[in-house]
Each structure stands twice: as C-alpha cells, then as structure tokens.
Coordinates of C-alpha atoms in Angstrom, one line a residue:
M1 CA 46.5 44.5 62.6
S2 CA 44.0 47.3 63.4
L3 CA 40.6 46.5 64.8
A4 CA 38.9 47.9 61.7
L5 CA 40.8 45.4 59.4
K6 CA 40.1 42.5 61.7
A7 CA 36.4 43.3 61.7
Y8 CA 36.5 43.8 58.0
G9 CA 38.2 40.4 57.5
L10 CA 35.8 38.7 59.7
T11 CA 32.8 40.2 57.9
M12 CA 34.1 39.3 54.5
R13 CA 34.7 35.7 55.7
L14 CA 31.1 35.5 56.8
L15 CA 29.6 37.1 53.7
E16 CA 31.8 35.3 51.1
P17 CA 29.5 32.3 50.8
L18 CA 26.8 34.6 49.6
A19 CA 29.0 36.0 46.7
P20 CA 27.8 33.5 44.1
Q21 CA 24.1 34.3 44.6
I22 CA 24.8 38.1 44.7
L23 CA 26.9 37.9 41.5
R24 CA 24.2 35.8 39.7
R25 CA 21.6 38.5 40.6
R26 CA 23.9 41.2 39.3
A27 CA 24.4 39.2 36.1
A28 CA 20.6 39.1 35.7
K29 CA 20.6 42.9 35.7
G30 CA 23.4 43.1 33.1
R31 CA 26.0 44.2 35.7
E32 CA 28.1 41.1 35.6
D33 CA 29.2 38.8 32.7
P34 CA 27.3 35.5 33.4
S35 CA 29.9 33.6 31.4
R36 CA 32.8 34.8 33.6
I37 CA 31.3 34.9 37.1
E38 CA 33.9 32.3 38.2
E39 CA 36.7 35.0 37.7
R40 CA 34.9 37.2 40.2
L41 CA 35.2 34.2 42.7
G42 CA 39.0 34.0 42.1
Y43 CA 38.9 31.1 39.5
A44 CA 41.1 31.9 36.5
T45 CA 39.8 31.3 33.1
L46 CA 43.3 31.7 31.5
G47 CA 46.5 30.1 32.1
R48 CA 49.4 32.0 33.7
P49 CA 52.4 32.3 31.2
G50 CA 55.8 31.6 32.6
G51 CA 58.1 34.4 33.7
P52 CA 57.4 37.6 35.6
L53 CA 53.9 39.0 35.7
V54 CA 52.8 42.6 36.4
W55 CA 49.2 43.0 37.5
I56 CA 47.4 46.3 36.8
H57 CA 44.0 46.9 38.3
G58 CA 41.6 49.7 37.5
A59 CA 38.0 49.8 38.6
S60 CA 36.3 50.6 35.3
V61 CA 36.7 52.0 31.8
G62 CA 38.5 55.2 32.5
E63 CA 41.1 53.8 34.8
T64 CA 42.0 50.8 32.6
L65 CA 42.1 52.7 29.3
S66 CA 44.4 55.3 31.0
A67 CA 46.8 52.5 31.6
L68 CA 47.2 51.5 28.0
P69 CA 50.2 53.7 27.3
L70 CA 51.8 52.4 30.5
I71 CA 51.1 48.8 29.4
E72 CA 52.8 49.5 26.0
Q73 CA 55.8 51.1 27.9
I74 CA 56.1 47.9 29.9
G75 CA 56.1 45.9 26.7
R76 CA 58.9 48.0 25.2
E77 CA 61.1 48.2 28.2
R78 CA 60.5 44.7 29.7
P79 CA 60.1 42.3 26.9
G80 CA 58.9 38.9 28.1
V81 CA 57.0 40.3 31.1
T82 CA 53.3 39.4 31.1
V83 CA 50.8 42.1 32.0
L84 CA 47.5 41.0 33.7
V85 CA 44.8 43.7 33.8
T86 CA 41.8 43.3 36.0
S87 CA 38.7 45.5 36.2
G88 CA 35.2 45.2 37.7
T89 CA 32.8 46.2 34.9
T90 CA 31.5 44.5 31.7
T91 CA 32.0 47.6 29.7
S92 CA 35.8 47.7 30.6
A93 CA 36.2 44.0 29.7
E94 CA 34.6 44.5 26.2
I95 CA 36.8 47.5 25.4
L96 CA 40.0 45.9 26.7
A97 CA 39.3 42.8 24.6
R98 CA 39.9 44.9 21.5
R99 CA 42.6 47.3 22.9
L100 CA 45.0 45.1 24.9
P101 CA 48.4 44.2 23.2
P102 CA 49.2 40.5 22.7
F103 CA 51.3 40.3 25.9
A104 CA 48.5 41.6 28.1
L105 CA 45.6 39.5 29.5
H106 CA 42.3 40.5 31.1
Q107 CA 40.4 38.9 34.0
Y108 CA 37.7 40.3 36.3
V109 CA 39.0 41.3 39.7
P110 CA 38.0 38.8 42.4
V111 CA 35.6 39.9 45.2
D112 CA 37.5 40.8 48.3
G113 CA 36.7 37.6 50.1
P114 CA 39.7 35.7 51.6
A115 CA 39.0 32.5 49.7
A116 CA 38.5 34.2 46.3
V117 CA 41.7 36.4 46.8
T118 CA 43.7 33.3 47.8
R119 CA 42.6 31.4 44.7
F120 CA 43.4 34.4 42.4
L121 CA 46.8 34.9 43.9
D122 CA 47.7 31.2 43.9
H123 CA 47.1 31.0 40.3
W124 CA 48.5 34.3 39.0
R125 CA 51.5 34.9 41.4
P126 CA 52.1 38.5 40.5
D127 CA 55.4 40.1 41.0
L128 CA 54.1 43.7 41.1
L129 CA 50.6 45.1 41.5
I130 CA 49.9 48.5 40.1
L131 CA 46.8 49.8 41.6
L132 CA 45.2 52.7 39.7
E133 CA 43.5 55.7 41.3
G134 CA 42.7 54.3 44.7
E135 CA 40.4 51.2 45.2
L136 CA 41.9 49.9 48.4
W137 CA 40.7 46.3 48.9
P138 CA 42.1 45.1 52.3
N139 CA 42.2 41.3 51.8
L140 CA 43.6 41.7 48.3
L141 CA 46.3 44.1 49.4
R142 CA 47.4 42.3 52.5
Q143 CA 47.6 38.9 50.9
A144 CA 49.5 40.1 47.9
R145 CA 52.0 42.0 50.2
A146 CA 52.3 38.8 52.4
R147 CA 53.3 36.9 49.3
G148 CA 56.1 39.2 48.5
C149 CA 54.3 41.1 45.7
R150 CA 55.5 44.7 45.4
L151 CA 52.7 47.3 45.5
A152 CA 52.4 50.6 43.6
L153 CA 49.6 53.1 43.8
V154 CA 49.7 55.1 40.6
S155 CA 47.7 58.0 39.4
A156 CA 46.0 58.0 42.8
R157 CA 43.1 60.3 43.2
F158 CA 42.2 60.7 46.8
T159 CA 39.2 63.1 47.2
E160 CA 38.3 65.0 50.4
A161 CA 35.3 62.6 50.7
S162 CA 37.6 59.5 50.5
A163 CA 39.9 61.1 53.1
R164 CA 37.1 61.8 55.4
G165 CA 35.9 58.1 55.1
W166 CA 39.3 56.6 55.9
Q167 CA 39.8 59.2 58.8
R168 CA 37.2 57.0 60.6
A169 CA 39.6 54.2 60.3
R170 CA 43.0 55.8 60.5
G171 CA 44.7 52.7 61.7
A172 CA 43.4 50.6 58.8
A173 CA 44.3 53.3 56.3
R174 CA 47.8 53.6 57.7
E175 CA 48.4 49.9 57.6
L176 CA 47.2 49.6 54.0
L177 CA 48.9 52.7 52.6
S178 CA 52.2 52.1 54.4
G179 CA 52.4 48.7 52.6
F180 CA 52.8 50.4 49.2
D181 CA 56.4 50.6 47.8
L182 CA 55.5 53.5 45.6
V183 CA 52.6 56.0 45.7
L184 CA 52.2 58.6 42.9
P185 CA 49.2 60.8 43.4
Q186 CA 47.5 62.7 40.5
D187 CA 47.8 66.1 42.2
D188 CA 49.1 68.0 45.3
A189 CA 45.7 67.7 47.1
S190 CA 45.7 64.0 46.9
A191 CA 49.3 63.8 48.0
I192 CA 48.6 65.7 51.1
R193 CA 45.6 63.5 52.0
L194 CA 47.5 60.3 51.3
S195 CA 50.6 61.5 53.3
D196 CA 48.3 62.3 56.2
L197 CA 47.1 58.8 56.3
G198 CA 50.6 57.2 56.2
A199 CA 51.4 56.9 52.5
R200 CA 55.0 57.4 51.4
V201 CA 54.4 59.7 48.4
G202 CA 57.0 59.8 45.7
G203 CA 56.3 62.2 42.9
R204 CA 53.1 62.8 40.8
A205 CA 51.5 60.8 38.0
N206 CA 48.1 61.4 36.2
L207 CA 47.8 58.7 33.5
K208 CA 44.7 60.2 32.2
L209 CA 46.7 63.1 30.9
A210 CA 48.8 60.7 28.7
G211 CA 47.8 58.7 25.7
S212 CA 47.4 59.2 21.9
A213 CA 44.4 60.1 19.8
L214 CA 41.6 57.4 19.6
T215 CA 41.5 55.3 16.5
W216 CA 38.8 54.8 14.0
D217 CA 38.1 52.7 10.9
A218 CA 38.5 54.7 7.7
A219 CA 35.9 52.7 5.7
T220 CA 33.3 53.1 8.4
L221 CA 34.1 56.9 8.7
A222 CA 33.7 57.4 4.9
A223 CA 30.4 55.5 4.9
L224 CA 28.9 57.6 7.7
R225 CA 30.1 60.8 6.1
A226 CA 28.3 59.7 2.9
E227 CA 25.0 59.3 4.8
I228 CA 25.3 62.5 6.8
G229 CA 26.3 64.6 3.7
Q230 CA 27.1 68.2 4.3
R231 CA 25.3 68.7 7.6
P232 CA 27.2 69.8 10.5
V233 CA 27.7 67.2 13.2
I234 CA 27.7 67.9 17.0
V235 CA 28.7 65.1 19.2
S236 CA 27.4 64.8 22.7
A237 CA 30.0 62.4 24.2
S238 CA 29.8 60.3 27.5
T239 CA 26.5 61.6 28.5
H240 CA 24.5 60.9 31.7
S241 CA 20.9 61.6 32.5
P242 CA 19.6 64.4 32.0
E243 CA 22.4 65.5 29.8
E244 CA 20.9 64.2 26.6
R245 CA 17.8 66.4 27.0
I246 CA 20.1 69.4 28.0
T247 CA 22.4 69.2 25.1
D248 CA 19.7 68.3 22.5
A249 CA 17.7 71.4 23.5
A250 CA 20.7 73.5 22.6
V251 CA 21.3 71.6 19.3
A252 CA 17.6 71.7 18.3
A253 CA 17.7 75.6 18.6
L254 CA 20.5 75.9 16.0
E255 CA 19.9 76.9 12.4
G256 CA 21.2 74.7 9.5
E257 CA 19.7 71.3 10.6
P258 CA 22.8 69.9 12.3
L259 CA 22.9 66.1 13.1
H260 CA 23.1 65.5 16.8
L261 CA 25.2 62.5 17.5
I262 CA 24.7 61.3 21.1
V263 CA 27.2 58.8 22.7
P264 CA 25.8 57.8 26.2
R265 CA 28.3 56.8 28.8
H266 CA 26.2 53.8 29.4
P267 CA 24.7 52.3 26.2
D268 CA 22.3 50.3 28.2
R269 CA 20.3 53.5 28.7
A270 CA 19.6 53.8 25.0
D271 CA 15.9 52.7 25.2
Q272 CA 15.2 55.3 27.9
I273 CA 17.1 58.1 26.0
E274 CA 15.3 57.4 22.7
A275 CA 11.9 57.4 24.4
E276 CA 12.6 60.7 26.1
L277 CA 13.9 62.4 22.9
I278 CA 11.1 61.1 20.8
L279 CA 8.7 62.8 23.2
T280 CA 10.2 66.1 22.4
G281 CA 9.4 65.6 18.7
R282 CA 12.8 64.6 17.5
T283 CA 13.5 61.8 15.0
V284 CA 16.1 59.3 16.4
A285 CA 18.1 56.7 14.6
R286 CA 20.0 54.0 16.5
R287 CA 23.5 52.7 15.6
S288 CA 22.9 49.4 17.4
R289 CA 19.9 48.8 15.0
R290 CA 22.0 49.9 12.0
D291 CA 19.4 52.6 11.3
P292 CA 20.6 54.7 8.4
V293 CA 21.1 58.5 8.8
T294 CA 18.7 60.3 6.5
P295 CA 18.0 63.9 5.9
Q296 CA 15.1 63.5 8.4
T297 CA 17.2 62.1 11.2
D298 CA 17.6 64.7 14.0
I299 CA 19.5 62.5 16.4
Y300 CA 21.9 59.6 15.8
L301 CA 22.1 57.6 19.1
A302 CA 25.4 55.8 19.1
D303 CA 24.6 53.1 21.6
T304 CA 27.8 51.1 20.9
L305 CA 31.2 50.6 22.5
G306 CA 34.7 51.3 21.3
E307 CA 33.9 53.8 18.6
M308 CA 34.5 57.1 20.3
G309 CA 37.4 58.0 18.0
L310 CA 35.1 57.6 14.9
F311 CA 32.5 59.9 16.4
F312 CA 35.1 62.5 17.5
E313 CA 36.4 62.5 13.9
L314 CA 33.0 63.2 12.6
A315 CA 32.4 66.1 14.9
D316 CA 32.4 69.8 14.2
L317 CA 32.1 70.4 17.9
V318 CA 32.0 68.2 21.0
L319 CA 29.6 68.6 23.9
L320 CA 31.4 66.7 26.6
G321 CA 29.1 65.0 29.1
G322 CA 29.6 64.5 32.8
G323 CA 29.7 68.2 33.5
W324 CA 25.9 68.9 33.4
A325 CA 24.9 65.9 35.6
D326 CA 25.1 66.0 39.4
G327 CA 27.5 63.6 41.0
V328 CA 29.6 62.6 38.0
G329 CA 32.5 65.2 38.2
G330 CA 33.2 65.5 34.4
H331 CA 35.0 63.4 31.9
N332 CA 38.4 63.5 30.3
P333 CA 38.5 66.5 28.0
L334 CA 41.9 65.5 26.5
E335 CA 40.2 62.6 24.4
P336 CA 38.4 65.0 22.0
A337 CA 41.3 67.5 22.3
R338 CA 43.7 64.9 20.9
Q339 CA 41.7 64.9 17.7
G340 CA 41.6 68.7 17.5
R341 CA 38.0 69.2 18.3
A342 CA 36.5 72.2 20.0
V343 CA 34.9 71.2 23.2
I344 CA 32.2 72.6 25.4
S345 CA 31.5 71.0 28.9
G346 CA 29.2 71.8 31.8
P347 CA 30.8 73.3 34.9
L348 CA 30.4 70.3 37.2
V349 CA 33.9 69.0 36.6
S350 CA 35.5 68.4 40.0
N351 CA 37.2 65.1 39.1
W352 CA 39.1 66.9 36.4
A353 CA 39.2 70.4 37.9
G354 CA 43.0 70.8 37.4
V355 CA 42.9 69.8 33.7
F356 CA 39.9 72.0 32.9
A357 CA 41.5 75.0 34.7
A358 CA 44.8 74.6 32.8
M359 CA 42.9 74.3 29.5
A360 CA 40.7 77.3 30.3
R361 CA 43.9 79.4 31.1
D362 CA 45.1 78.4 27.5
D363 CA 41.7 79.3 26.1
A364 CA 41.5 75.6 24.9
I365 CA 38.0 74.7 26.2
R366 CA 34.6 76.4 27.0
L367 CA 32.4 75.8 30.1
A368 CA 28.7 76.6 30.2
G369 CA 25.8 75.8 32.4
P370 CA 22.5 74.6 30.9
D371 CA 21.1 78.1 30.6
A372 CA 24.1 79.5 28.7
L373 CA 24.8 76.5 26.5
A374 CA 22.5 77.2 23.6
E375 CA 24.0 80.7 23.2
M376 CA 27.6 79.6 23.4
L377 CA 27.0 76.7 21.1
A378 CA 25.3 78.9 18.5
A379 CA 28.1 81.4 18.6
L380 CA 30.8 78.8 17.9
M381 CA 28.8 77.1 15.2
A382 CA 28.2 80.4 13.4
D383 CA 32.0 81.2 13.5
P384 CA 33.9 78.3 11.9
K385 CA 37.3 80.1 12.3
A386 CA 36.8 80.6 16.0
R387 CA 35.7 77.0 16.4
E388 CA 38.6 75.6 14.5
A389 CA 41.0 77.9 16.5
L390 CA 39.6 76.5 19.7
G391 CA 40.2 73.0 18.5
R392 CA 43.8 73.8 17.6
R393 CA 44.4 75.2 21.0
A394 CA 42.9 72.1 22.5
L395 CA 45.2 69.8 20.5
A396 CA 48.3 72.0 21.4
F397 CA 47.4 71.6 25.1
A398 CA 46.9 67.8 24.7
E399 CA 50.3 67.5 23.1
T400 CA 52.0 69.2 26.0
Q401 CA 50.9 66.3 28.2
R402 CA 52.9 63.6 26.3
D403 CA 55.7 63.4 28.8
V404 CA 53.5 62.0 31.6
I405 CA 54.3 58.4 30.7
A406 CA 58.1 58.9 30.5
E407 CA 58.0 60.7 33.8
T408 CA 55.8 58.0 35.4
W409 CA 58.1 55.2 34.0
S410 CA 61.2 56.8 35.5
L411 CA 59.6 56.6 39.0
L412 CA 57.9 53.2 38.4
S413 CA 60.6 51.2 36.5
P414 CA 62.7 50.2 39.5
Q415 CA 59.6 48.3 40.8
V416 CA 58.9 46.5 37.5
P417 CA 60.5 43.0 37.2
R418 CA 62.8 41.9 34.4
C419 CA 63.1 38.6 32.6
S420 CA 66.2 36.7 33.7

C-alpha cells in the first residue's frame, strides 16, 4: 500500500469518532437528513433483498439522475437483480425517492471511515459497484475490492484540476484506479488523464447524454397555464447566484410583459433570491407558498423539487443557469432540448464544453455573456419562427444521443451479475 493511502487510512480512523457530531452540525444547517444520519455512519435502514445486488453511487443530483436509464436497462436485462443507489445530498435523496423503479433502493453513502464502510459492506454485500463520474473514496474502494466486489468507473469525468491533485499522490491514484475492472471516461481528455494515472480505459460513456424527456403532470400544467394566460413564459433553470439578477434584468427589458419563471438549483436560496428581486422593483410569487400567478406577477419563483419537466413544458424559451456563475461550469443543455425548447446559456460551461460545442455546430443552442444576453433574448422572443426552429434543432440533437445507453451496456454488461 502506498504511503499516502496508509496516511489517509490512519487519519480517517482517528477522525471517525467525530463523524456523528459533524453530521449533526451539518443536519442543523440543512445539509444532512437528520432522520437518516445513521446511514451516513454505515447503518442500513432497509433490508437487503436476496440475490445479486448492483450498487451505483453518484455524488449528487446530476450524477444519480443520469444513471436512471442505466438502472432501467439493468432491470430489463437482469431481472431479479436489486439495484442500490447511494448519494450524498438531501436533494438527490428527495428526487430519487420519486424516480427510482421498484427494484431499486436508495441509501446515503457512508462516510469513508473504516468502521462505517465495514458496516455498510457487511449489510449490503454488493456484487458490483458502479461509480459515477469520479468520487474516489479510498476506504470504500479498497474494502469493496477486498471482498470480491467488481468495480466499474462509468461516465468518468477527470478534469485537469483533479489530475493535478492526484499527481501529488501518484502511487495512491495508481493503486485505486488499477483496481477497477472497467473504466469508461466521458471524453478523450479524461481518458488520457486516467490512463496516465494507471487506469485501464475501455471505451467512452457519458450517461448525461442519455435519457428521455422529463415528465410532468397534465392537470398541474393545465392549471398553471390557466393562471398565466397568454403571457410568454421565460424559464431560468438551475440558477446560481448572481444568475437570477442577470437573467431577470434581461427579461425585465422585454416588451409584452412576459412571466419570468425562475427555478434555482438550490431551492433553499429562495428567501435570498426573493429579497434581492423585490429590491429591484419586481413582484414575486413563490410556488412553495402556493402563491397564485396574477397579471401583476413579474416573477414566479419555483422553489420546489422534481418539477423541472413541468416548467420546461411551460417555457417559450429557457435561460439555462450555471453558465453565468463563476465556478459552476454549466448544466446539462439536453434536458430542455429533449422537450424541444430553445436554450440560451452563459459562456462558462467547461463541465459541458463538448456538448455545447457540438450543439453550437448544429446551431442548436445560443451562448451569450451578461452584456449580450438582453439583446439575444429580445431577438429570439420577437421572432417566434426562429425560436421554434432553434428548439427543433435542439430536440434533433438530443435524439442523436439515444444510443449512449446501448453502447454503455454493451461494455458494462459482462460485469453485471445474473440471477441463477
């Protein structure tokens, strides 16, 4: 074992007794579910079904939701196999509770202390761990491997910053990455970085390119449309500070009194967002308060979870957040594209650079900095034919990505257990 891994193991062993106190403090700040803290300590709150079990881990909402088509594929191709999904955020847990199929279970991932990991693995006894994107937890990975669990790193995104960090512990990185039976990076750049650190790369897979259109409730859609009336609807989706102010300044400059529907990435910011927008003279209604949309409503603040498909369906145009806020790297443009919506994003989209570049080549998306946003938005809202054509090209691009799951399954299926 490398010195770095030995030092990490010793440090985590010494710190693990502090984990309950740290988790309780996080729960007090809304960052942990207080009713399920024991899961973070490795204590299961659900029984393990009999038969093979595939464990899929994703850090947060984006990673776990990207796995839903793969989970459904496992259900079709390996009937009788249970899928356990773990994540680390309360938001992901709330959404997965509504989206997982009956053969799949959710638990919070245990902290990477040796005792918590041991308890978790003793209970769940996974046959295969599919790790999404690239959270490399040494105790978890080493213990799972020692128990004979196969390991797959799928849809791996390994940035230059991640590679630089692991370069300082090359021996540890090589030991962890060489333990994977299959590594499927998202792109060529990630593949090169992972190979350099000892991973055996076998193909490409970006699960965030797959998936179907988000769903919505027809009755809820009809009720909202009745409240909104004939007003145009512009949706600012998955926004971060200061994107609500940036996008609303552009919407407020439009003619025709459009409704600005803002869906923050983190709904717990809603009080702050509302206060900031009221100071600009705008009238705000909140979905969590069940405020009605009236002719006087400038902004409908959708501070709820799991309704993005509904809001995209209402949209005449989508302003996709994450591209105007430093340090975010953009969000998935295929989600609104799958519903045929015209999309404008900011230019800071490093996490999705390849997808944005490909969509731009097909004239299926628009990018604009804060200074150019108002003009671009006004032009598209004044030209319905151009806006609808942009949405059609976005949908056509999204439909070309449907083969991702089939290609991923062909590479992954030899690792997935079967029921005897």
